[in-house]
Amino acid sequence: NAGVTQTPKFRILKIGQSMTLQCTQDMNHNYMYWYRQDPGMGLKLIYYSVGAGITDKGEVPNGYNVSRSTTEDFPLRLELAAPSQTSVYFCASSHRDPTDTQYFGPGTRLTVL
Amino acid sequence: AQSVTQPDIHITVSEGASLELRCNYSYGATPYLFWYVQSPGQGLQLLLKYFSGDTLVQGIKGFEAEFKRSQSSFNLRKPSVHWSDAAEYFCAGTTRGGSQGNLIFGKGTKLSVKP
């Protein structure tokens, strides 16, 4: 039981490039989340999903897109990367809504130069 | 507006000393409250959570937290800190029936442990 896995662990992008951050969970959780963590700012919710085919915006969605075609996978797409997207990105999942425990992946450290 | 505040950015304690990390919340209804720990270079791990019942909650690794409605607080405590407790600690909250994705995190408290 791997829990929540994320790839890649590290990535450097040039301004204007695009990439997809991968997230997979093997706990059959309905809810999945993407957060970004900036120093001294805690975690901010980017997007979340309540089940396959259903996604919604969080607090800071601009510049990102998501899809949820299966229960297991919740990729985060960055289009036209900007320096402001330099951050650590965490994927998480929970069985029920956010009142339930969230399980986090190890994170992806992204630098945009 | 709903919010979670951690007043202390960085705390240093000696190994073996007691620890208290502060968390204050602002919610209209009784919130669901969580403490997560993040070791360097790792994801977050749940220490404990509160949603009803006994206001003193026991968690993993010897941590406990007390919900105090009158003070809008949910402080994390440990009687004797170990060097391995050095990490960043996040308080978080949400309410049932609110925005489905809306777990709000505090900005975190970094704990350093002196030998």
mmCIF file of C-alpha atoms in Angstrom:
data_model
loop_
_atom_site.group_PDB
_atom_site.id
_atom_site.type_symbol
_atom_site.label_atom_id
_atom_site.label_comp_id
_atom_site.label_asym_id
_atom_site.label_seq_id
_atom_site.Cartn_x
_atom_site.Cartn_y
_atom_site.Cartn_z
ATOM 1 C CA ASN A 1 0.000 0.000 0.000
ATOM 2 C CA ALA A 2 2.007 2.987 -1.288
ATOM 3 C CA GLY A 3 -0.501 5.671 -0.193
ATOM 4 C CA VAL A 4 -0.137 8.864 -2.227
ATOM 5 C CA THR A 5 2.689 9.025 -4.745
ATOM 6 C CA GLN A 6 3.860 12.053 -6.696
ATOM 7 C CA THR A 7 6.212 12.453 -9.632
ATOM 8 C CA PRO A 8 8.577 14.072 -10.273
ATOM 9 C CA LYS A 9 10.250 14.959 -6.978
ATOM 10 C CA PHE A 10 12.082 17.940 -8.458
ATOM 11 C CA ARG A 11 11.727 19.922 -11.652
ATOM 12 C CA ILE A 12 13.172 23.092 -13.135
ATOM 13 C CA LEU A 13 11.138 24.827 -15.819
ATOM 14 C CA LYS A 14 11.819 27.810 -17.997
ATOM 15 C CA ILE A 15 9.269 30.605 -18.154
ATOM 16 C CA GLY A 16 6.520 29.721 -20.608
ATOM 17 C CA GLN A 17 7.070 25.972 -20.517
ATOM 18 C CA SER A 18 4.327 23.555 -19.512
ATOM 19 C CA MET A 19 4.349 20.423 -17.408
ATOM 20 C CA THR A 20 2.123 17.947 -15.611
ATOM 21 C CA LEU A 21 2.603 16.929 -12.002
ATOM 22 C CA GLN A 22 1.414 13.396 -11.454
ATOM 23 C CA CYS A 23 -0.460 12.162 -8.384
ATOM 24 C CA THR A 24 -1.736 8.655 -7.701
ATOM 25 C CA GLN A 25 -3.383 7.152 -4.638
ATOM 26 C CA ASP A 26 -4.095 3.494 -3.982
ATOM 27 C CA MET A 27 -6.484 3.870 -1.032
ATOM 28 C CA ASN A 28 -9.640 4.166 -3.155
ATOM 29 C CA HIS A 29 -10.264 7.627 -1.739
ATOM 30 C CA ASN A 30 -12.991 9.739 -3.285
ATOM 31 C CA TYR A 31 -11.499 13.146 -2.469
ATOM 32 C CA MET A 32 -8.205 14.393 -3.840
ATOM 33 C CA TYR A 33 -6.498 17.756 -3.452
ATOM 34 C CA TRP A 34 -3.619 19.809 -4.791
ATOM 35 C CA TYR A 35 -1.878 22.292 -2.514
ATOM 36 C CA ARG A 36 1.067 24.593 -2.942
ATOM 37 C CA GLN A 37 3.367 25.453 -0.071
ATOM 38 C CA ASP A 38 5.368 28.642 -0.046
ATOM 39 C CA PRO A 39 7.798 29.526 2.779
ATOM 40 C CA GLY A 40 6.011 31.009 5.779
ATOM 41 C CA MET A 41 2.613 30.784 4.102
ATOM 42 C CA GLY A 42 1.283 27.358 5.022
ATOM 43 C CA LEU A 43 -0.587 25.361 2.396
ATOM 44 C CA LYS A 44 -2.978 26.874 -0.106
ATOM 45 C CA LEU A 45 -5.553 24.778 -1.953
ATOM 46 C CA ILE A 46 -5.261 24.920 -5.735
ATOM 47 C CA TYR A 47 -7.887 22.428 -6.923
ATOM 48 C CA TYR A 48 -9.793 19.532 -5.479
ATOM 49 C CA SER A 49 -11.922 16.649 -6.694
ATOM 50 C CA VAL A 50 -14.776 14.825 -4.990
ATOM 51 C CA GLY A 51 -14.707 11.886 -7.384
ATOM 52 C CA ALA A 52 -13.851 10.806 -10.895
ATOM 53 C CA GLY A 53 -15.012 13.389 -13.402
ATOM 54 C CA ILE A 54 -15.667 16.106 -10.797
ATOM 55 C CA THR A 55 -13.206 18.880 -10.021
ATOM 56 C CA ASP A 56 -13.456 22.351 -8.543
ATOM 57 C CA LYS A 57 -11.287 25.366 -7.856
ATOM 58 C CA GLY A 58 -9.661 26.060 -4.536
ATOM 59 C CA GLU A 59 -8.181 29.273 -3.223
ATOM 60 C CA VAL A 60 -5.382 29.764 -5.801
ATOM 61 C CA PRO A 61 -6.368 28.083 -9.117
ATOM 62 C CA ASN A 62 -5.026 30.616 -11.615
ATOM 63 C CA GLY A 63 -2.393 29.190 -13.953
ATOM 64 C CA TYR A 64 -3.321 25.571 -13.231
ATOM 65 C CA ASN A 65 -5.660 22.931 -14.561
ATOM 66 C CA VAL A 66 -6.660 19.483 -13.338
ATOM 67 C CA SER A 67 -8.526 16.433 -14.511
ATOM 68 C CA ARG A 68 -9.817 13.331 -12.738
ATOM 69 C CA SER A 69 -10.558 10.557 -15.179
ATOM 70 C CA THR A 70 -10.041 7.762 -12.631
ATOM 71 C CA THR A 71 -10.386 7.413 -8.871
ATOM 72 C CA GLU A 72 -6.641 6.849 -8.520
ATOM 73 C CA ASP A 73 -5.123 9.687 -10.560
ATOM 74 C CA PHE A 74 -5.320 13.460 -10.193
ATOM 75 C CA PRO A 75 -2.750 15.223 -12.402
ATOM 76 C CA LEU A 76 -2.037 18.941 -12.105
ATOM 77 C CA ARG A 77 -1.209 20.799 -15.301
ATOM 78 C CA LEU A 78 0.825 24.004 -15.433
ATOM 79 C CA GLU A 79 0.448 25.936 -18.646
ATOM 80 C CA LEU A 80 2.850 28.779 -19.452
ATOM 81 C CA ALA A 81 4.914 28.486 -16.280
ATOM 82 C CA ALA A 82 5.726 31.721 -14.434
ATOM 83 C CA PRO A 83 8.246 32.448 -11.630
ATOM 84 C CA SER A 84 5.296 32.938 -9.257
ATOM 85 C CA GLN A 85 4.612 29.209 -9.614
ATOM 86 C CA THR A 86 7.926 28.323 -8.000
ATOM 87 C CA SER A 87 6.752 26.338 -4.987
ATOM 88 C CA VAL A 88 6.443 22.920 -3.412
ATOM 89 C CA TYR A 89 3.329 21.091 -4.561
ATOM 90 C CA PHE A 90 1.545 18.501 -2.467
ATOM 91 C CA CYS A 91 -1.150 16.113 -3.518
ATOM 92 C CA ALA A 92 -3.441 14.670 -0.845
ATOM 93 C CA SER A 93 -6.436 12.388 -0.627
ATOM 94 C CA SER A 94 -9.178 11.575 1.854
ATOM 95 C CA HIS A 95 -11.928 8.984 1.984
ATOM 96 C CA ARG A 96 -14.648 11.521 2.671
ATOM 97 C CA ASP A 97 -14.842 15.319 2.692
ATOM 98 C CA PRO A 98 -12.176 17.563 4.307
ATOM 99 C CA THR A 99 -13.488 16.735 7.795
ATOM 100 C CA ASP A 100 -11.766 13.404 7.205
ATOM 101 C CA THR A 101 -8.026 12.826 7.569
ATOM 102 C CA GLN A 102 -6.026 13.814 4.519
ATOM 103 C CA TYR A 103 -3.054 11.715 3.418
ATOM 104 C CA PHE A 104 -0.257 13.583 1.730
ATOM 105 C CA GLY A 105 2.262 12.679 -0.917
ATOM 106 C CA PRO A 106 5.967 13.539 -0.533
ATOM 107 C CA GLY A 107 5.724 16.665 -2.691
ATOM 108 C CA THR A 108 7.184 18.052 -5.907
ATOM 109 C CA ARG A 109 9.637 20.947 -5.692
ATOM 110 C CA LEU A 110 9.210 23.124 -8.771
ATOM 111 C CA THR A 111 11.445 26.008 -9.781
ATOM 112 C CA VAL A 112 10.555 28.302 -12.677
ATOM 113 C CA LEU A 113 13.453 30.355 -14.052
ATOM 114 C CA ALA B 1 -14.106 34.936 7.693
ATOM 115 C CA GLN B 2 -12.886 31.499 8.660
ATOM 116 C CA SER B 3 -9.259 31.411 9.662
ATOM 117 C CA VAL B 4 -6.603 29.462 11.509
ATOM 118 C CA THR B 5 -3.755 31.355 13.139
ATOM 119 C CA GLN B 6 -0.480 30.068 14.520
ATOM 120 C CA PRO B 7 1.092 33.004 16.363
ATOM 121 C CA ASP B 8 4.576 31.515 16.662
ATOM 122 C CA ILE B 9 6.701 31.182 13.538
ATOM 123 C CA HIS B 10 9.651 29.469 15.221
ATOM 124 C CA ILE B 11 10.092 27.901 18.655
ATOM 125 C CA THR B 12 13.214 26.381 20.158
ATOM 126 C CA VAL B 13 13.048 24.036 23.144
ATOM 127 C CA SER B 14 15.589 21.878 24.899
ATOM 128 C CA GLU B 15 15.373 18.127 24.573
ATOM 129 C CA GLY B 16 13.335 16.757 27.450
ATOM 130 C CA ALA B 17 11.491 20.040 28.030
ATOM 131 C CA SER B 18 7.753 20.426 27.605
ATOM 132 C CA LEU B 19 6.238 21.899 24.473
ATOM 133 C CA GLU B 20 3.135 23.894 23.677
ATOM 134 C CA LEU B 21 2.343 25.126 20.179
ATOM 135 C CA ARG B 22 -0.472 27.614 19.859
ATOM 136 C CA CYS B 23 -3.353 27.577 17.405
ATOM 137 C CA ASN B 24 -6.338 29.908 17.299
ATOM 138 C CA TYR B 25 -9.328 29.509 15.047
ATOM 139 C CA SER B 26 -12.178 31.646 13.835
ATOM 140 C CA TYR B 27 -15.255 29.703 12.764
ATOM 141 C CA GLY B 28 -18.958 30.353 13.138
ATOM 142 C CA ALA B 29 -19.776 26.730 13.870
ATOM 143 C CA THR B 30 -17.811 24.169 15.851
ATOM 144 C CA PRO B 31 -14.867 23.366 13.627
ATOM 145 C CA TYR B 32 -13.070 20.170 12.839
ATOM 146 C CA LEU B 33 -9.477 20.827 13.893
ATOM 147 C CA PHE B 34 -6.288 19.034 12.969
ATOM 148 C CA TRP B 35 -2.596 19.102 13.756
ATOM 149 C CA TYR B 36 -0.219 17.902 11.050
ATOM 150 C CA VAL B 37 3.567 17.520 11.234
ATOM 151 C CA GLN B 38 5.988 17.942 8.366
ATOM 152 C CA SER B 39 9.514 16.606 8.694
ATOM 153 C CA PRO B 40 12.145 18.212 6.432
ATOM 154 C CA GLY B 41 11.631 17.277 2.801
ATOM 155 C CA GLN B 42 8.537 15.222 3.566
ATOM 156 C CA GLY B 43 4.801 15.453 3.169
ATOM 157 C CA LEU B 44 2.416 16.151 6.044
ATOM 158 C CA GLN B 45 1.358 13.510 8.542
ATOM 159 C CA LEU B 46 -1.663 13.731 10.822
ATOM 160 C CA LEU B 47 -0.848 13.946 14.546
ATOM 161 C CA LEU B 48 -4.399 14.245 15.864
ATOM 162 C CA LYS B 49 -7.828 15.673 15.170
ATOM 163 C CA TYR B 50 -10.854 16.965 17.047
ATOM 164 C CA PHE B 51 -14.470 17.217 16.008
ATOM 165 C CA SER B 52 -16.577 16.550 19.085
ATOM 166 C CA GLY B 53 -16.614 14.885 22.460
ATOM 167 C CA ASP B 54 -13.711 14.968 24.868
ATOM 168 C CA THR B 55 -11.884 18.264 24.465
ATOM 169 C CA LEU B 56 -8.507 16.680 25.258
ATOM 170 C CA VAL B 57 -7.377 14.700 22.241
ATOM 171 C CA GLN B 58 -4.552 12.191 22.213
ATOM 172 C CA GLY B 59 -2.456 11.712 19.114
ATOM 173 C CA ILE B 60 0.527 9.829 17.836
ATOM 174 C CA LYS B 61 4.117 10.259 19.042
ATOM 175 C CA GLY B 62 2.991 11.324 22.531
ATOM 176 C CA PHE B 63 1.249 14.534 21.424
ATOM 177 C CA GLU B 64 -2.032 15.833 22.757
ATOM 178 C CA ALA B 65 -4.169 18.886 22.084
ATOM 179 C CA GLU B 66 -6.918 20.624 23.996
ATOM 180 C CA PHE B 67 -9.925 22.285 22.390
ATOM 181 C CA LYS B 68 -10.990 25.399 24.300
ATOM 182 C CA ARG B 69 -14.093 26.981 22.863
ATOM 183 C CA SER B 70 -13.959 29.975 25.204
ATOM 184 C CA GLN B 71 -10.479 30.857 23.953
ATOM 185 C CA SER B 72 -10.969 29.704 20.340
ATOM 186 C CA SER B 73 -7.805 27.682 20.739
ATOM 187 C CA PHE B 74 -6.530 24.214 19.938
ATOM 188 C CA ASN B 75 -3.013 24.111 21.358
ATOM 189 C CA LEU B 76 -0.686 21.174 20.821
ATOM 190 C CA ARG B 77 1.333 19.859 23.760
ATOM 191 C CA LYS B 78 3.970 17.286 24.527
ATOM 192 C CA PRO B 79 5.373 16.720 28.040
ATOM 193 C CA SER B 80 8.918 15.830 26.964
ATOM 194 C CA VAL B 81 10.349 16.723 23.569
ATOM 195 C CA HIS B 82 12.710 14.403 21.698
ATOM 196 C CA TRP B 83 15.260 15.533 19.107
ATOM 197 C CA SER B 84 13.242 13.693 16.453
ATOM 198 C CA ASP B 85 10.321 16.070 17.073
ATOM 199 C CA ALA B 86 12.164 18.846 15.237
ATOM 200 C CA ALA B 87 9.842 19.610 12.320
ATOM 201 C CA GLU B 88 7.222 22.074 11.164
ATOM 202 C CA TYR B 89 3.767 21.821 12.678
ATOM 203 C CA PHE B 90 0.568 22.936 11.019
ATOM 204 C CA CYS B 91 -2.825 23.522 12.569
ATOM 205 C CA ALA B 92 -5.775 23.231 10.180
ATOM 206 C CA GLY B 93 -9.527 23.541 10.370
ATOM 207 C CA THR B 94 -12.731 23.077 8.456
ATOM 208 C CA THR B 95 -16.468 22.812 9.070
ATOM 209 C CA ARG B 96 -18.934 20.226 7.853
ATOM 210 C CA GLY B 97 -21.240 21.617 5.233
ATOM 211 C CA GLY B 98 -18.856 24.327 4.141
ATOM 212 C CA SER B 99 -16.969 24.501 0.856
ATOM 213 C CA GLN B 100 -16.072 20.917 0.126
ATOM 214 C CA GLY B 101 -12.409 21.575 -0.437
ATOM 215 C CA ASN B 102 -11.917 24.095 2.240
ATOM 216 C CA LEU B 103 -9.400 22.842 4.802
ATOM 217 C CA ILE B 104 -7.661 25.999 6.009
ATOM 218 C CA PHE B 105 -4.082 25.718 7.223
ATOM 219 C CA GLY B 106 -2.217 27.985 9.577
ATOM 220 C CA LYS B 107 1.151 29.261 8.424
ATOM 221 C CA GLY B 108 3.026 26.739 10.509
ATOM 222 C CA THR B 109 5.363 26.726 13.500
ATOM 223 C CA LYS B 110 8.885 25.468 13.042
ATOM 224 C CA LEU B 111 10.182 23.575 16.070
ATOM 225 C CA SER B 112 13.894 23.346 16.767
ATOM 226 C CA VAL B 113 15.195 21.092 19.543
ATOM 227 C CA LYS B 114 18.407 21.883 21.425
ATOM 228 C CA PRO B 115 20.461 18.953 22.716
#
